[in-house]
Amino acid sequence: MGSRQQPQQKTCDGESAMDRRTGETSAGANGAAEVPVPDLDAFAQNMSRLVEEYGKVTAAYLKPIERGEAKGGQADEASEMVKTLGRVAEKWVSDPRKIIEAQASLTGDFLTLWSTMLKRAGGEEAKPVIEPDKRDARFADPDWSAHPMFDFVKQAYLIGTRWAESMVDRAEDLDPHTREKARFYVKQIASALSPSNFVATNPELLRETLQQNGENLVRGMKMLAEDIEAGRGELKIRQSDPGAFQIGVNIASTPGKVVWRNDIMELIQYAPATETVLKRPLLIVPPWINKFYILDLNAEKSFIRWCVAQGLTVFCISWVNPDERHAGKDFESYMREGVFAALEAIEQATGEKKVSAIGYCVGGTLLGVTLAYMAAVGDKRIESATFFTTQVDFAQAGELSVFVDEEQIRAVEEQMTRSGYLDGARMAGAFNMLRPNDLIWSYAVNNYLKGKAPTPFDLLYWNSDSTRMPAANHSFYLRNCYLENKLSKGEMVVGGQRLDLKKVTIPIYNLATREDHIAPARSVFTGSQCFGGPVDYIVAGSGHIAGVVNPPGKVKYQYWTGGPARGTYEEWIAAAQEHPGSWWPHWFSWVEAQAPKRVKARVPGAGKLPALADAPGTYVLKKA
């Protein structure tokens, strides 16, 4: 049952018996790795174990169906994909001449590839017909280029994939939304069909399987059954070691107390780390599509811990993980029972009526809505605002917009009507599908084919700790923001008030990230122009998460400053000044300049609000 490997017997010319049987060359002949010889008895036994583990996978999948607990929605998603790609096909079928041209182009590329393979077989040097992107880790193993067969498979895949992408791009009279959806679905199909995802066509997997006598596949099948069980009939790919982190111990561990709680949120006040603090408190409004501790990972990465160390009195909302009881909670509920309730609690805890506020992602959209409402009714309790990767103008929304049209929203609303919420796995899956090679298939290969458990990674642990969305809230967000873009147009109505962002005149620090697929930097730039007061637009390196969680001690990414968002994004970024390292100190200087007065540090629970629980509270512990 072990992974014992038999030594290869060499012939007088140095060629192994395995080489002669399969045509493989030993290492050094053309750079290809030598093929290992498995222990056939052990291999056969492991294949038997593999069948047993497959039975457990099937049982894990069927169990929720037999109990009537299976989740819906997959059929709607598959139907949407078929309809979208069908529309692309219709555009090509309407002009047979163009179909012939497209087929000729594909055939020509494959003939050229075959010609280069024949040259290589004859010992000639042959330049590749097509090469993967240098950042594409799927084909990093040397055998993808050194071994003729795997090189052929790789290039054939790349030719077919790029041809399919071009068919979408070149389809005429296709509306922009359908074209974007088609690109998205082609990317998903191409990622799933990559030869790197299969043992027989991946040289690295083939070597590992032979070296381990198939034990890697047995371990992988066992993990697959566990992950389907954890997903209650759906595959929930583990991206990190779930046993390596404990919330409140080595993640979300900044000291503090819950000082307020209601039906939809707990308010955490963090313990001071300095003798004096800025007089004006800071309120953080995180997104509710993820848990708040993205801003409080380990001690080195924690934005909240860093803010406390600078002398800020930090309050952070921890949203409830909603269930059917919260079905009717809408955007107004989150504004009144979330942001407004927090402002009232902060005044009781500190005596301060004025605060600075931060909103992250959809939490920032809620903060923007709240500021517009407050401007309409003359409420001035928030004196400055910071937005992290936030959209208030959705005209150039990111890749998530492929999920938003009338048909898809109606399908989501039907699902939510039955349960009262959108299951967290749906949103988590959508985010992962934006980067399928990195966030889906790399883990599928590592876990289920290599049989390796993923390494501990706090950010990916957080990413898999998904939350649900209340039906009324999510429907309002999809329709009013993504579908109809009402906030930027001055057409959104909340609490009986028509909202106008131009009436928001407080100072704003608006942070975008350059590689953001969810809230693109260009979209955040456009949104900056919706406000009526001074807006400092800042661009950080990297993407939606890593660009924000970029502590000064690591000096990993850079950021750009260039003042207000005037002209076009391209003009602004071309003229902007690049700075190495984290934007955090730059932001703190901006906050401190708004209200530099300091007072004695405040202890959570020492004021009018008693401590209800230790940070990070109880709501964050609830799993989806």
Coordinates of C-alpha atoms in Angstrom, one line a residue:
M1 CA 0.0 0.0 0.0
G2 CA 3.0 2.3 0.2
S3 CA 4.6 4.4 -2.5
R4 CA 7.6 2.2 -3.1
Q5 CA 9.2 2.7 -6.5
Q6 CA 11.1 0.0 -8.4
P7 CA 14.5 1.0 -9.8
Q8 CA 14.6 1.2 -13.5
Q9 CA 16.9 -1.3 -15.3
K10 CA 19.2 0.3 -17.8
T11 CA 20.2 -1.2 -21.1
C12 CA 23.8 -0.9 -22.4
D13 CA 23.0 2.3 -24.3
G14 CA 21.6 3.9 -21.1
E15 CA 17.9 3.7 -22.1
S16 CA 15.6 2.4 -19.5
A17 CA 13.1 -0.4 -20.2
M18 CA 10.3 2.0 -19.4
D19 CA 11.7 4.4 -22.0
R20 CA 11.7 1.7 -24.7
R21 CA 8.2 0.6 -23.9
T22 CA 6.7 4.1 -24.0
G23 CA 8.9 6.0 -26.3
E24 CA 9.8 8.4 -23.4
T25 CA 13.3 9.7 -23.3
S26 CA 15.3 9.9 -20.1
A27 CA 16.1 13.2 -18.4
G28 CA 18.8 15.0 -20.3
A29 CA 17.9 13.8 -23.8
N30 CA 15.5 16.7 -24.6
G31 CA 14.9 18.2 -21.1
A32 CA 11.8 16.0 -20.4
A33 CA 11.6 14.4 -17.0
E34 CA 12.1 10.6 -16.8
V35 CA 9.0 8.6 -16.4
P36 CA 8.8 6.7 -13.1
V37 CA 7.9 3.1 -12.9
P38 CA 5.0 2.4 -10.4
D39 CA 4.7 -0.6 -8.1
L40 CA 1.9 -2.3 -10.0
D41 CA 0.6 -4.3 -7.1
A42 CA 0.3 -1.1 -5.0
F43 CA -1.2 0.8 -7.9
A44 CA -3.9 -1.9 -8.4
Q45 CA -4.7 -1.8 -4.7
N46 CA -5.0 2.0 -4.7
M47 CA -7.3 1.9 -7.7
S48 CA -9.5 -0.3 -5.7
R49 CA -9.5 2.2 -2.8
L50 CA -10.2 4.9 -5.3
V51 CA -13.4 3.2 -6.4
E52 CA -14.4 2.9 -2.7
E53 CA -13.8 6.6 -2.1
Y54 CA -15.7 7.5 -5.3
G55 CA -18.7 5.7 -3.7
K56 CA -18.5 8.1 -0.8
V57 CA -18.4 11.1 -3.1
T58 CA -21.6 9.8 -4.8
A59 CA -23.2 9.3 -1.4
A60 CA -22.3 12.8 -0.3
Y61 CA -23.8 14.2 -3.4
L62 CA -27.0 12.2 -3.3
K63 CA -27.7 12.6 0.5
P64 CA -29.2 16.1 0.3
I65 CA -31.3 15.1 -2.8
E66 CA -32.8 12.1 -0.9
R67 CA -33.6 14.3 2.1
G68 CA -35.1 17.0 -0.1
E69 CA -32.5 19.5 1.0
A70 CA -30.7 20.0 -2.4
K71 CA -30.0 23.6 -3.3
G72 CA -31.5 25.0 -6.5
G73 CA -30.1 27.4 -9.0
Q74 CA -27.7 25.3 -11.0
A75 CA -30.3 24.6 -13.7
D76 CA -31.0 28.3 -14.1
E77 CA -27.3 29.0 -14.4
A78 CA -26.7 26.3 -17.0
S79 CA -29.7 27.5 -19.0
E80 CA -28.4 31.0 -19.0
M81 CA -25.1 29.9 -20.3
V82 CA -26.6 27.9 -23.1
K83 CA -28.9 30.8 -24.1
T84 CA -26.1 33.3 -24.1
L85 CA -23.7 31.1 -26.2
G86 CA -26.6 30.3 -28.5
R87 CA -27.1 33.9 -29.3
V88 CA -23.4 34.1 -30.3
A89 CA -23.9 31.1 -32.5
E90 CA -26.9 32.6 -34.2
K91 CA -24.9 35.6 -35.3
W92 CA -22.4 33.3 -37.0
V93 CA -25.0 30.9 -38.5
S94 CA -26.7 33.9 -40.2
D95 CA -23.6 34.3 -42.5
P96 CA -22.2 31.0 -43.7
R97 CA -19.3 32.7 -45.5
K98 CA -18.0 34.0 -42.2
I99 CA -18.3 30.5 -40.6
I100 CA -16.2 29.1 -43.4
E101 CA -13.6 31.8 -42.8
A102 CA -13.5 31.1 -39.1
Q103 CA -13.2 27.4 -39.6
A104 CA -10.4 27.9 -42.1
S105 CA -8.5 30.1 -39.6
L106 CA -8.7 27.4 -36.9
T107 CA -7.7 24.7 -39.4
G108 CA -4.8 26.7 -40.6
D109 CA -3.5 27.1 -37.0
F110 CA -3.8 23.4 -36.4
L111 CA -2.0 22.5 -39.6
T112 CA 0.8 24.9 -38.6
L113 CA 1.0 23.3 -35.2
W114 CA 1.2 19.8 -36.8
S115 CA 4.0 21.0 -39.1
T116 CA 6.0 22.2 -36.1
M117 CA 5.5 18.9 -34.3
L118 CA 6.8 17.0 -37.3
K119 CA 9.9 19.3 -37.4
R120 CA 10.5 18.5 -33.7
A121 CA 10.1 14.8 -34.3
G122 CA 12.8 15.1 -37.0
G123 CA 15.2 16.8 -34.6
E124 CA 14.7 20.3 -35.9
E125 CA 14.2 23.4 -33.8
A126 CA 10.6 24.7 -34.2
K127 CA 9.2 28.0 -32.8
P128 CA 5.9 27.5 -30.9
V129 CA 2.8 28.5 -32.8
I130 CA 1.3 29.9 -29.6
E131 CA 2.5 30.3 -26.1
P132 CA 0.7 30.8 -22.8
D133 CA 0.8 34.0 -20.9
K134 CA 3.9 34.2 -18.8
R135 CA 1.8 34.6 -15.7
D136 CA -0.2 31.4 -16.4
A137 CA 1.0 29.0 -13.7
R138 CA -0.9 26.1 -15.2
F139 CA 1.9 25.3 -17.7
A140 CA 4.9 26.1 -15.5
D141 CA 6.2 22.5 -15.5
P142 CA 9.1 22.2 -17.9
D143 CA 7.6 19.1 -19.6
W144 CA 4.8 21.2 -21.0
S145 CA 7.5 22.5 -23.5
A146 CA 10.2 19.9 -23.3
H147 CA 8.0 16.9 -24.1
P148 CA 6.6 16.9 -27.7
M149 CA 3.3 15.3 -26.8
F150 CA 2.4 17.6 -23.9
D151 CA 3.6 20.6 -25.9
F152 CA 1.2 19.6 -28.7
V153 CA -1.7 19.2 -26.2
K154 CA -0.9 22.6 -24.6
Q155 CA -0.7 24.5 -27.9
A156 CA -3.8 22.8 -29.3
Y157 CA -5.7 23.9 -26.2
L158 CA -4.5 27.4 -26.4
I159 CA -5.3 27.6 -30.1
G160 CA -8.8 26.3 -29.5
T161 CA -9.4 28.6 -26.5
R162 CA -8.3 31.8 -28.2
W163 CA -10.3 30.9 -31.3
A164 CA -13.4 30.5 -29.2
E165 CA -12.7 33.9 -27.6
S166 CA -12.3 35.5 -31.0
M167 CA -15.6 34.0 -32.1
V168 CA -17.3 36.0 -29.3
D169 CA -15.3 39.1 -30.0
R170 CA -16.0 39.0 -33.7
A171 CA -19.7 38.2 -33.6
E172 CA -21.6 41.1 -35.2
D173 CA -24.6 43.0 -33.9
L174 CA -24.3 41.5 -30.4
D175 CA -25.3 43.8 -27.6
P176 CA -22.5 44.6 -25.1
H177 CA -24.0 42.8 -22.1
T178 CA -24.6 39.6 -24.1
R179 CA -21.0 39.8 -25.4
E180 CA -19.6 40.2 -21.9
K181 CA -21.6 37.3 -20.6
A182 CA -20.5 35.1 -23.6
R183 CA -16.8 36.0 -22.8
F184 CA -17.4 35.1 -19.2
Y185 CA -18.9 31.7 -20.1
V186 CA -16.2 30.9 -22.6
K187 CA -13.6 31.6 -19.9
Q188 CA -15.4 29.2 -17.5
I189 CA -15.6 26.5 -20.1
A190 CA -12.0 27.0 -21.3
S191 CA -10.7 26.9 -17.7
A192 CA -12.6 23.7 -17.0
L193 CA -11.3 21.9 -20.1
S194 CA -7.7 22.9 -19.6
P195 CA -5.4 19.8 -20.1
S196 CA -3.8 20.8 -16.8
N197 CA -6.9 19.6 -15.0
F198 CA -6.6 15.9 -16.1
V199 CA -4.1 13.3 -15.0
A200 CA -3.6 11.9 -18.5
T201 CA -2.8 15.2 -20.1
N202 CA -0.8 16.9 -17.3
P203 CA 2.9 15.7 -17.1
E204 CA 3.3 16.8 -13.5
L205 CA 0.1 14.9 -12.4
L206 CA 1.1 11.9 -14.4
R207 CA 4.6 11.8 -12.8
E208 CA 3.1 12.2 -9.3
T209 CA 0.5 9.5 -9.8
L210 CA 3.1 7.0 -11.0
Q211 CA 5.5 7.9 -8.3
Q212 CA 2.9 7.6 -5.6
N213 CA 1.2 4.5 -7.1
G214 CA -2.1 6.4 -7.3
E215 CA -2.2 7.2 -3.6
N216 CA -2.5 10.9 -4.5
L217 CA -5.8 10.2 -6.2
V218 CA -7.1 8.2 -3.2
R219 CA -6.3 11.1 -0.9
G220 CA -7.9 13.5 -3.3
M221 CA -11.1 11.5 -3.7
K222 CA -11.4 11.4 0.1
M223 CA -11.1 15.2 0.3
L224 CA -13.6 15.6 -2.5
A225 CA -16.1 13.6 -0.6
E226 CA -15.5 15.7 2.5
D227 CA -15.9 19.0 0.6
I228 CA -19.1 17.9 -1.0
E229 CA -20.4 16.9 2.4
A230 CA -19.3 20.3 3.8
G231 CA -21.2 22.0 0.9
R232 CA -24.3 19.9 1.6
G233 CA -24.4 18.3 -1.8
E234 CA -22.5 20.9 -3.7
L235 CA -18.7 21.1 -4.0
K236 CA -17.2 23.6 -1.6
I237 CA -13.5 23.6 -2.6
R238 CA -11.3 24.2 0.3
Q239 CA -8.7 27.0 -0.4
S240 CA -7.0 27.0 3.0
D241 CA -6.5 24.6 5.9
P242 CA -9.7 25.3 7.9
G243 CA -8.2 23.9 11.1
A244 CA -5.3 26.4 11.1
F245 CA -7.4 29.4 12.2
Q246 CA -9.6 30.2 15.1
I247 CA -11.6 33.4 15.0
G248 CA -10.7 35.6 17.9
V249 CA -7.4 33.7 18.6
N250 CA -5.1 33.9 15.5
I251 CA -7.5 35.8 13.2
A252 CA -9.8 38.7 14.1
S253 CA -7.9 39.0 17.3
T254 CA -7.5 42.7 17.9
P255 CA -8.7 43.4 21.5
G256 CA -12.0 45.1 22.0
K257 CA -15.6 44.7 23.2
V258 CA -19.0 44.5 21.6
V259 CA -20.8 47.5 23.0
W260 CA -24.0 47.4 21.1
R261 CA -26.2 44.7 19.4
N262 CA -29.4 44.7 17.5
D263 CA -31.1 42.4 15.0
I264 CA -28.7 43.0 12.2
M265 CA -25.4 44.0 13.7
E266 CA -23.0 44.0 16.6
L267 CA -20.9 47.1 17.1
I268 CA -17.3 46.5 18.3
Q269 CA -15.3 49.2 20.1
Y270 CA -11.5 48.4 20.0
A271 CA -9.3 48.8 23.0
P272 CA -6.8 51.7 22.8
A273 CA -3.1 51.1 22.3
T274 CA -2.0 54.7 23.0
E275 CA -2.5 57.1 26.0
T276 CA -4.2 59.7 23.8
V277 CA -6.5 59.3 20.8
L278 CA -7.9 61.5 18.2
K279 CA -11.1 63.1 19.6
R280 CA -13.1 62.2 16.6
P281 CA -14.0 58.5 16.5
L282 CA -13.8 56.3 13.4
L283 CA -16.7 54.1 12.3
I284 CA -16.0 51.3 9.8
V285 CA -18.9 50.0 7.7
P286 CA -17.7 46.7 6.1
P287 CA -19.5 44.8 3.4
W288 CA -22.1 42.2 4.4
I289 CA -21.4 39.9 1.5
N290 CA -18.2 38.9 3.5
K291 CA -17.3 39.1 7.2
F292 CA -15.7 42.2 8.6
Y293 CA -12.4 40.6 9.7
I294 CA -10.9 41.1 6.2
L295 CA -9.7 44.3 8.0
D296 CA -8.5 42.3 11.0
L297 CA -6.6 39.3 9.8
N298 CA -3.4 38.4 11.6
A299 CA -1.6 41.1 13.7
E300 CA 0.7 42.1 10.8
K301 CA -2.1 42.5 8.3
S302 CA -4.8 44.0 10.4
F303 CA -5.9 47.5 9.3
I304 CA -8.0 47.8 12.4
R305 CA -5.1 47.0 14.7
W306 CA -2.9 49.5 12.8
C307 CA -5.5 52.2 13.1
V308 CA -5.7 51.7 16.9
A309 CA -1.9 51.9 17.1
Q310 CA -2.0 55.3 15.4
G311 CA -4.4 56.7 18.1
L312 CA -7.8 56.2 16.6
T313 CA -10.9 55.2 18.6
V314 CA -12.1 52.5 16.2
F315 CA -15.7 51.2 16.0
C316 CA -16.6 48.5 13.5
I317 CA -19.9 47.0 12.5
S318 CA -20.1 43.2 12.4
W319 CA -23.2 42.3 10.3
V320 CA -25.4 39.4 11.2
N321 CA -25.3 36.3 9.0
P322 CA -28.9 36.5 8.1
D323 CA -31.5 33.8 7.8
E324 CA -35.2 33.6 6.9
R325 CA -36.1 36.0 9.8
H326 CA -34.2 38.8 8.1
A327 CA -35.9 38.4 4.7
G328 CA -37.5 41.9 4.8
K329 CA -34.4 43.8 5.8
D330 CA -33.7 46.2 3.0
F331 CA -31.2 49.0 2.3
E332 CA -33.1 51.4 4.5
S333 CA -33.0 48.8 7.3
Y334 CA -29.2 48.5 7.0
M335 CA -28.9 52.3 7.0
R336 CA -31.2 52.8 10.1
E337 CA -30.4 49.7 12.1
G338 CA -26.8 49.6 11.0
V339 CA -25.1 53.0 10.3
F340 CA -27.5 55.2 12.3
A341 CA -27.7 52.8 15.2
A342 CA -23.9 52.7 15.3
L343 CA -23.7 56.6 15.3
E344 CA -26.1 56.7 18.2
A345 CA -24.1 54.0 20.1
I346 CA -20.8 55.8 19.5
E347 CA -22.3 59.0 20.9
Q348 CA -23.3 57.1 24.1
A349 CA -19.9 55.4 24.4
T350 CA -17.7 58.4 23.8
G351 CA -19.9 61.5 24.0
E352 CA -18.9 62.4 20.4
K353 CA -21.6 63.3 17.9
K354 CA -19.2 63.7 15.0
V355 CA -17.3 60.8 13.4
S356 CA -15.2 59.9 10.5
A357 CA -16.4 56.9 8.5
I358 CA -15.0 54.2 6.3
G359 CA -17.1 52.1 3.9
Y360 CA -15.6 49.0 2.1
C361 CA -17.1 47.6 -1.2
V362 CA -20.9 47.3 -0.8
G363 CA -20.5 48.7 2.7
G364 CA -19.2 51.8 0.9
T365 CA -22.2 51.9 -1.3
L366 CA -24.4 51.8 1.7
L367 CA -22.3 54.6 3.3
G368 CA -22.7 56.6 0.1
V369 CA -26.5 56.1 0.2
T370 CA -26.5 57.1 3.9
L371 CA -24.5 60.2 3.2
A372 CA -26.9 61.3 0.5
Y373 CA -29.9 60.6 2.8
M374 CA -28.2 62.6 5.6
A375 CA -27.5 65.5 3.3
A376 CA -31.2 65.5 2.3
V377 CA -32.4 65.7 5.9
G378 CA -29.6 67.9 7.3
D379 CA -27.9 65.2 9.4
K380 CA -24.2 66.2 9.8
R381 CA -22.9 63.5 12.2
I382 CA -20.4 62.1 9.6
E383 CA -17.8 64.8 8.9
S384 CA -15.5 62.9 6.6
A385 CA -15.8 59.7 4.6
T386 CA -13.4 57.2 3.2
F387 CA -14.3 54.6 0.6
F388 CA -12.4 51.4 -0.1
T389 CA -13.0 50.0 -3.6
T390 CA -16.5 51.3 -3.6
Q391 CA -18.9 52.0 -6.5
V392 CA -21.6 54.6 -6.4
D393 CA -21.8 54.9 -10.2
F394 CA -22.4 51.4 -11.8
A395 CA -22.2 52.5 -15.5
Q396 CA -18.8 50.8 -15.8
A397 CA -19.4 48.1 -13.1
G398 CA -16.9 45.2 -12.9
E399 CA -17.1 41.7 -14.1
L400 CA -19.9 40.9 -11.6
S401 CA -22.2 42.7 -14.0
V402 CA -22.3 39.6 -16.2
F403 CA -24.7 38.2 -13.5
V404 CA -27.0 41.1 -13.7
D405 CA -29.9 41.4 -16.1
E406 CA -33.7 41.2 -15.7
E407 CA -33.8 37.4 -16.3
Q408 CA -31.0 36.6 -13.9
I409 CA -32.2 38.9 -11.2
R410 CA -35.7 37.4 -11.5
A411 CA -34.3 33.9 -11.1
V412 CA -32.3 35.0 -8.0
E413 CA -35.4 36.6 -6.5
E414 CA -37.3 33.4 -7.0
Q415 CA -34.7 31.5 -5.1
M416 CA -34.7 34.1 -2.3
T417 CA -38.4 34.0 -2.1
R418 CA -38.3 30.4 -1.1
S419 CA -35.6 30.8 1.6
G420 CA -35.7 34.5 2.5
Y421 CA -32.1 35.0 1.6
L422 CA -29.4 34.2 -1.0
D423 CA -27.1 31.4 0.1
G424 CA -23.6 32.5 0.8
A425 CA -22.2 29.8 -1.5
R426 CA -23.8 31.5 -4.5
M427 CA -21.9 34.8 -3.9
A428 CA -18.7 33.0 -3.0
G429 CA -18.9 31.0 -6.2
A430 CA -19.5 34.1 -8.3
F431 CA -16.4 35.8 -6.9
N432 CA -14.3 32.7 -7.5
M433 CA -15.6 32.4 -11.1
L434 CA -14.1 35.8 -11.8
R435 CA -10.6 34.1 -11.5
P436 CA -11.4 30.5 -12.2
N437 CA -7.8 29.3 -12.9
D438 CA -6.5 30.8 -9.7
L439 CA -9.5 30.3 -7.3
I440 CA -11.1 27.2 -8.6
W441 CA -9.1 24.9 -10.8
S442 CA -5.7 25.4 -9.2
Y443 CA -7.2 24.2 -5.9
A444 CA -9.1 21.4 -7.6
V445 CA -5.9 20.1 -9.1
N446 CA -3.9 20.5 -5.9
N447 CA -6.5 19.0 -3.6
Y448 CA -8.2 16.3 -5.6
L449 CA -5.6 15.2 -8.1
K450 CA -2.3 15.8 -6.3
G451 CA -4.0 14.8 -3.0
K452 CA -2.4 17.7 -1.1
A453 CA -4.3 19.7 1.5
P454 CA -4.1 23.4 0.9
T455 CA -1.7 25.4 3.1
P456 CA -3.0 27.8 5.8
F457 CA -3.7 31.2 4.3
D458 CA -5.7 33.7 6.4
L459 CA -7.1 35.6 3.4
L460 CA -8.4 32.5 1.7
Y461 CA -9.8 31.2 5.0
W462 CA -11.8 34.5 5.2
N463 CA -12.8 34.2 1.5
S464 CA -14.4 30.8 2.2
D465 CA -16.2 32.0 5.3
S466 CA -19.2 33.2 3.3
T467 CA -22.4 35.0 4.4
R468 CA -26.0 35.0 3.3
M469 CA -27.8 38.1 1.9
P470 CA -31.3 39.1 3.0
A471 CA -33.8 38.9 0.1
A472 CA -35.0 42.5 0.3
N473 CA -31.6 44.0 0.7
H474 CA -30.0 42.0 -2.1
S475 CA -32.9 42.6 -4.5
F476 CA -32.7 46.3 -3.9
Y477 CA -29.0 46.4 -4.4
L478 CA -29.1 44.4 -7.7
R479 CA -31.9 46.4 -9.2
N480 CA -31.2 49.9 -8.0
C481 CA -27.4 49.8 -8.4
Y482 CA -26.2 47.3 -10.9
L483 CA -29.3 47.1 -13.2
E484 CA -30.7 50.7 -13.1
N485 CA -27.7 52.7 -11.7
K486 CA -30.2 55.0 -9.8
L487 CA -27.8 56.4 -7.2
S488 CA -25.5 58.2 -9.6
K489 CA -28.5 59.4 -11.6
G490 CA -30.2 61.0 -8.6
E491 CA -33.2 58.6 -8.9
M492 CA -32.8 56.4 -5.9
V493 CA -35.4 56.8 -3.2
V494 CA -34.7 55.6 0.4
G495 CA -36.7 56.5 3.4
G496 CA -39.0 58.8 1.4
Q497 CA -36.0 60.9 0.2
R498 CA -34.7 61.2 -3.3
L499 CA -31.0 60.9 -3.0
D500 CA -28.6 63.4 -4.6
L501 CA -24.9 62.7 -4.2
K502 CA -24.0 66.2 -5.2
K503 CA -25.4 67.4 -1.9
V504 CA -22.7 65.4 -0.1
T505 CA -20.1 68.1 0.5
I506 CA -17.9 66.6 3.2
P507 CA -14.3 65.7 2.5
I508 CA -13.9 62.2 0.8
Y509 CA -10.9 59.9 0.5
N510 CA -11.8 57.6 -2.4
L511 CA -9.5 54.6 -2.7
A512 CA -9.5 52.4 -5.9
T513 CA -7.2 49.5 -6.7
R514 CA -5.6 49.2 -10.1
E515 CA -6.3 45.6 -10.9
D516 CA -9.8 45.5 -9.3
H517 CA -12.3 43.2 -11.2
I518 CA -15.2 44.0 -8.9
A519 CA -15.0 47.7 -8.5
P520 CA -12.7 48.8 -11.4
A521 CA -10.5 51.8 -10.8
R522 CA -12.2 53.6 -13.8
S523 CA -15.6 53.0 -12.2
V524 CA -14.5 54.4 -8.8
F525 CA -12.9 57.4 -10.7
T526 CA -16.3 58.1 -12.4
G527 CA -18.1 57.7 -9.0
S528 CA -15.7 60.3 -7.5
Q529 CA -17.2 62.9 -9.8
C530 CA -20.7 62.3 -8.4
F531 CA -20.0 64.0 -5.1
G532 CA -20.4 67.7 -4.4
G533 CA -17.4 68.3 -2.1
P534 CA -13.7 67.7 -2.2
V535 CA -12.7 64.2 -3.2
D536 CA -9.1 62.9 -3.0
Y537 CA -8.9 60.0 -5.5
I538 CA -6.2 57.5 -4.7
V539 CA -5.2 54.3 -6.6
A540 CA -3.4 51.4 -4.9
G541 CA -1.5 48.6 -6.6
S542 CA -3.0 45.1 -6.8
G543 CA -6.7 44.2 -6.6
H544 CA -9.9 44.4 -4.6
I545 CA -8.5 42.8 -1.4
A546 CA -4.7 42.8 -1.6
G547 CA -4.7 46.5 -2.6
V548 CA -6.6 47.4 0.5
V549 CA -4.9 44.9 2.9
N550 CA -1.4 46.3 2.3
P551 CA 0.3 47.0 5.6
P552 CA 3.3 49.4 5.8
G553 CA 5.6 46.8 7.1
K554 CA 5.6 44.7 4.0
V555 CA 6.2 47.3 1.3
K556 CA 4.5 44.9 -1.2
Y557 CA 2.6 47.3 -3.5
Q558 CA 2.6 51.0 -4.4
Y559 CA 0.0 53.7 -4.7
W560 CA -0.7 56.7 -6.8
T561 CA -1.8 60.2 -5.8
G562 CA -3.0 62.9 -8.2
G563 CA -5.7 65.0 -6.4
P564 CA -9.3 65.2 -7.5
A565 CA -10.8 62.9 -10.2
R566 CA -10.8 65.4 -13.1
G567 CA -10.8 64.6 -16.8
T568 CA -10.5 61.0 -17.7
Y569 CA -9.1 58.1 -15.7
E570 CA -6.3 57.6 -18.3
E571 CA -5.3 61.3 -18.0
W572 CA -5.3 61.1 -14.2
I573 CA -3.2 58.0 -13.9
A574 CA -0.7 59.2 -16.5
A575 CA -0.1 62.4 -14.5
A576 CA -0.3 60.8 -11.1
Q577 CA 2.7 60.4 -8.8
E578 CA 3.7 56.9 -7.8
H579 CA 4.7 56.1 -4.2
P580 CA 6.3 52.9 -3.0
G581 CA 4.7 50.9 -0.2
S582 CA 1.4 51.2 1.6
W583 CA -1.2 54.0 1.3
W584 CA -2.2 53.6 5.0
P585 CA 0.1 56.3 6.4
H586 CA -1.1 58.7 3.6
W587 CA -4.7 58.1 4.5
F588 CA -4.0 58.5 8.3
S589 CA -2.4 61.9 7.6
W590 CA -5.5 62.9 5.7
V591 CA -7.8 61.8 8.6
E592 CA -5.7 63.4 11.2
A593 CA -5.6 66.7 9.3
Q594 CA -9.5 66.8 9.3
A595 CA -9.6 66.8 13.2
P596 CA -6.2 66.7 14.9
K597 CA -7.3 67.3 18.5
R598 CA -6.5 64.5 20.9
V599 CA -8.1 63.3 24.1
K600 CA -7.5 60.7 26.7
A601 CA -7.9 57.2 25.4
R602 CA -11.3 55.6 25.8
V603 CA -11.8 52.1 27.3
P604 CA -14.6 50.0 25.7
G605 CA -17.4 49.4 28.3
A606 CA -16.2 52.2 30.6
G607 CA -18.8 54.7 29.3
K608 CA -22.6 54.6 29.2
L609 CA -22.5 51.4 27.1
P610 CA -21.5 48.3 29.0
A611 CA -19.4 45.6 27.3
L612 CA -21.7 42.8 26.0
A613 CA -18.9 40.4 24.8
D614 CA -15.3 40.3 23.8
A615 CA -14.3 41.1 20.3
P616 CA -14.9 39.8 17.7
G617 CA -18.3 39.2 19.0
T618 CA -20.9 36.4 18.3
Y619 CA -22.4 37.3 14.9
V620 CA -19.1 36.7 13.1
L621 CA -19.0 33.1 14.4
K622 CA -22.2 32.1 12.6
K623 CA -21.5 30.0 9.5
A624 CA -23.5 30.2 6.3

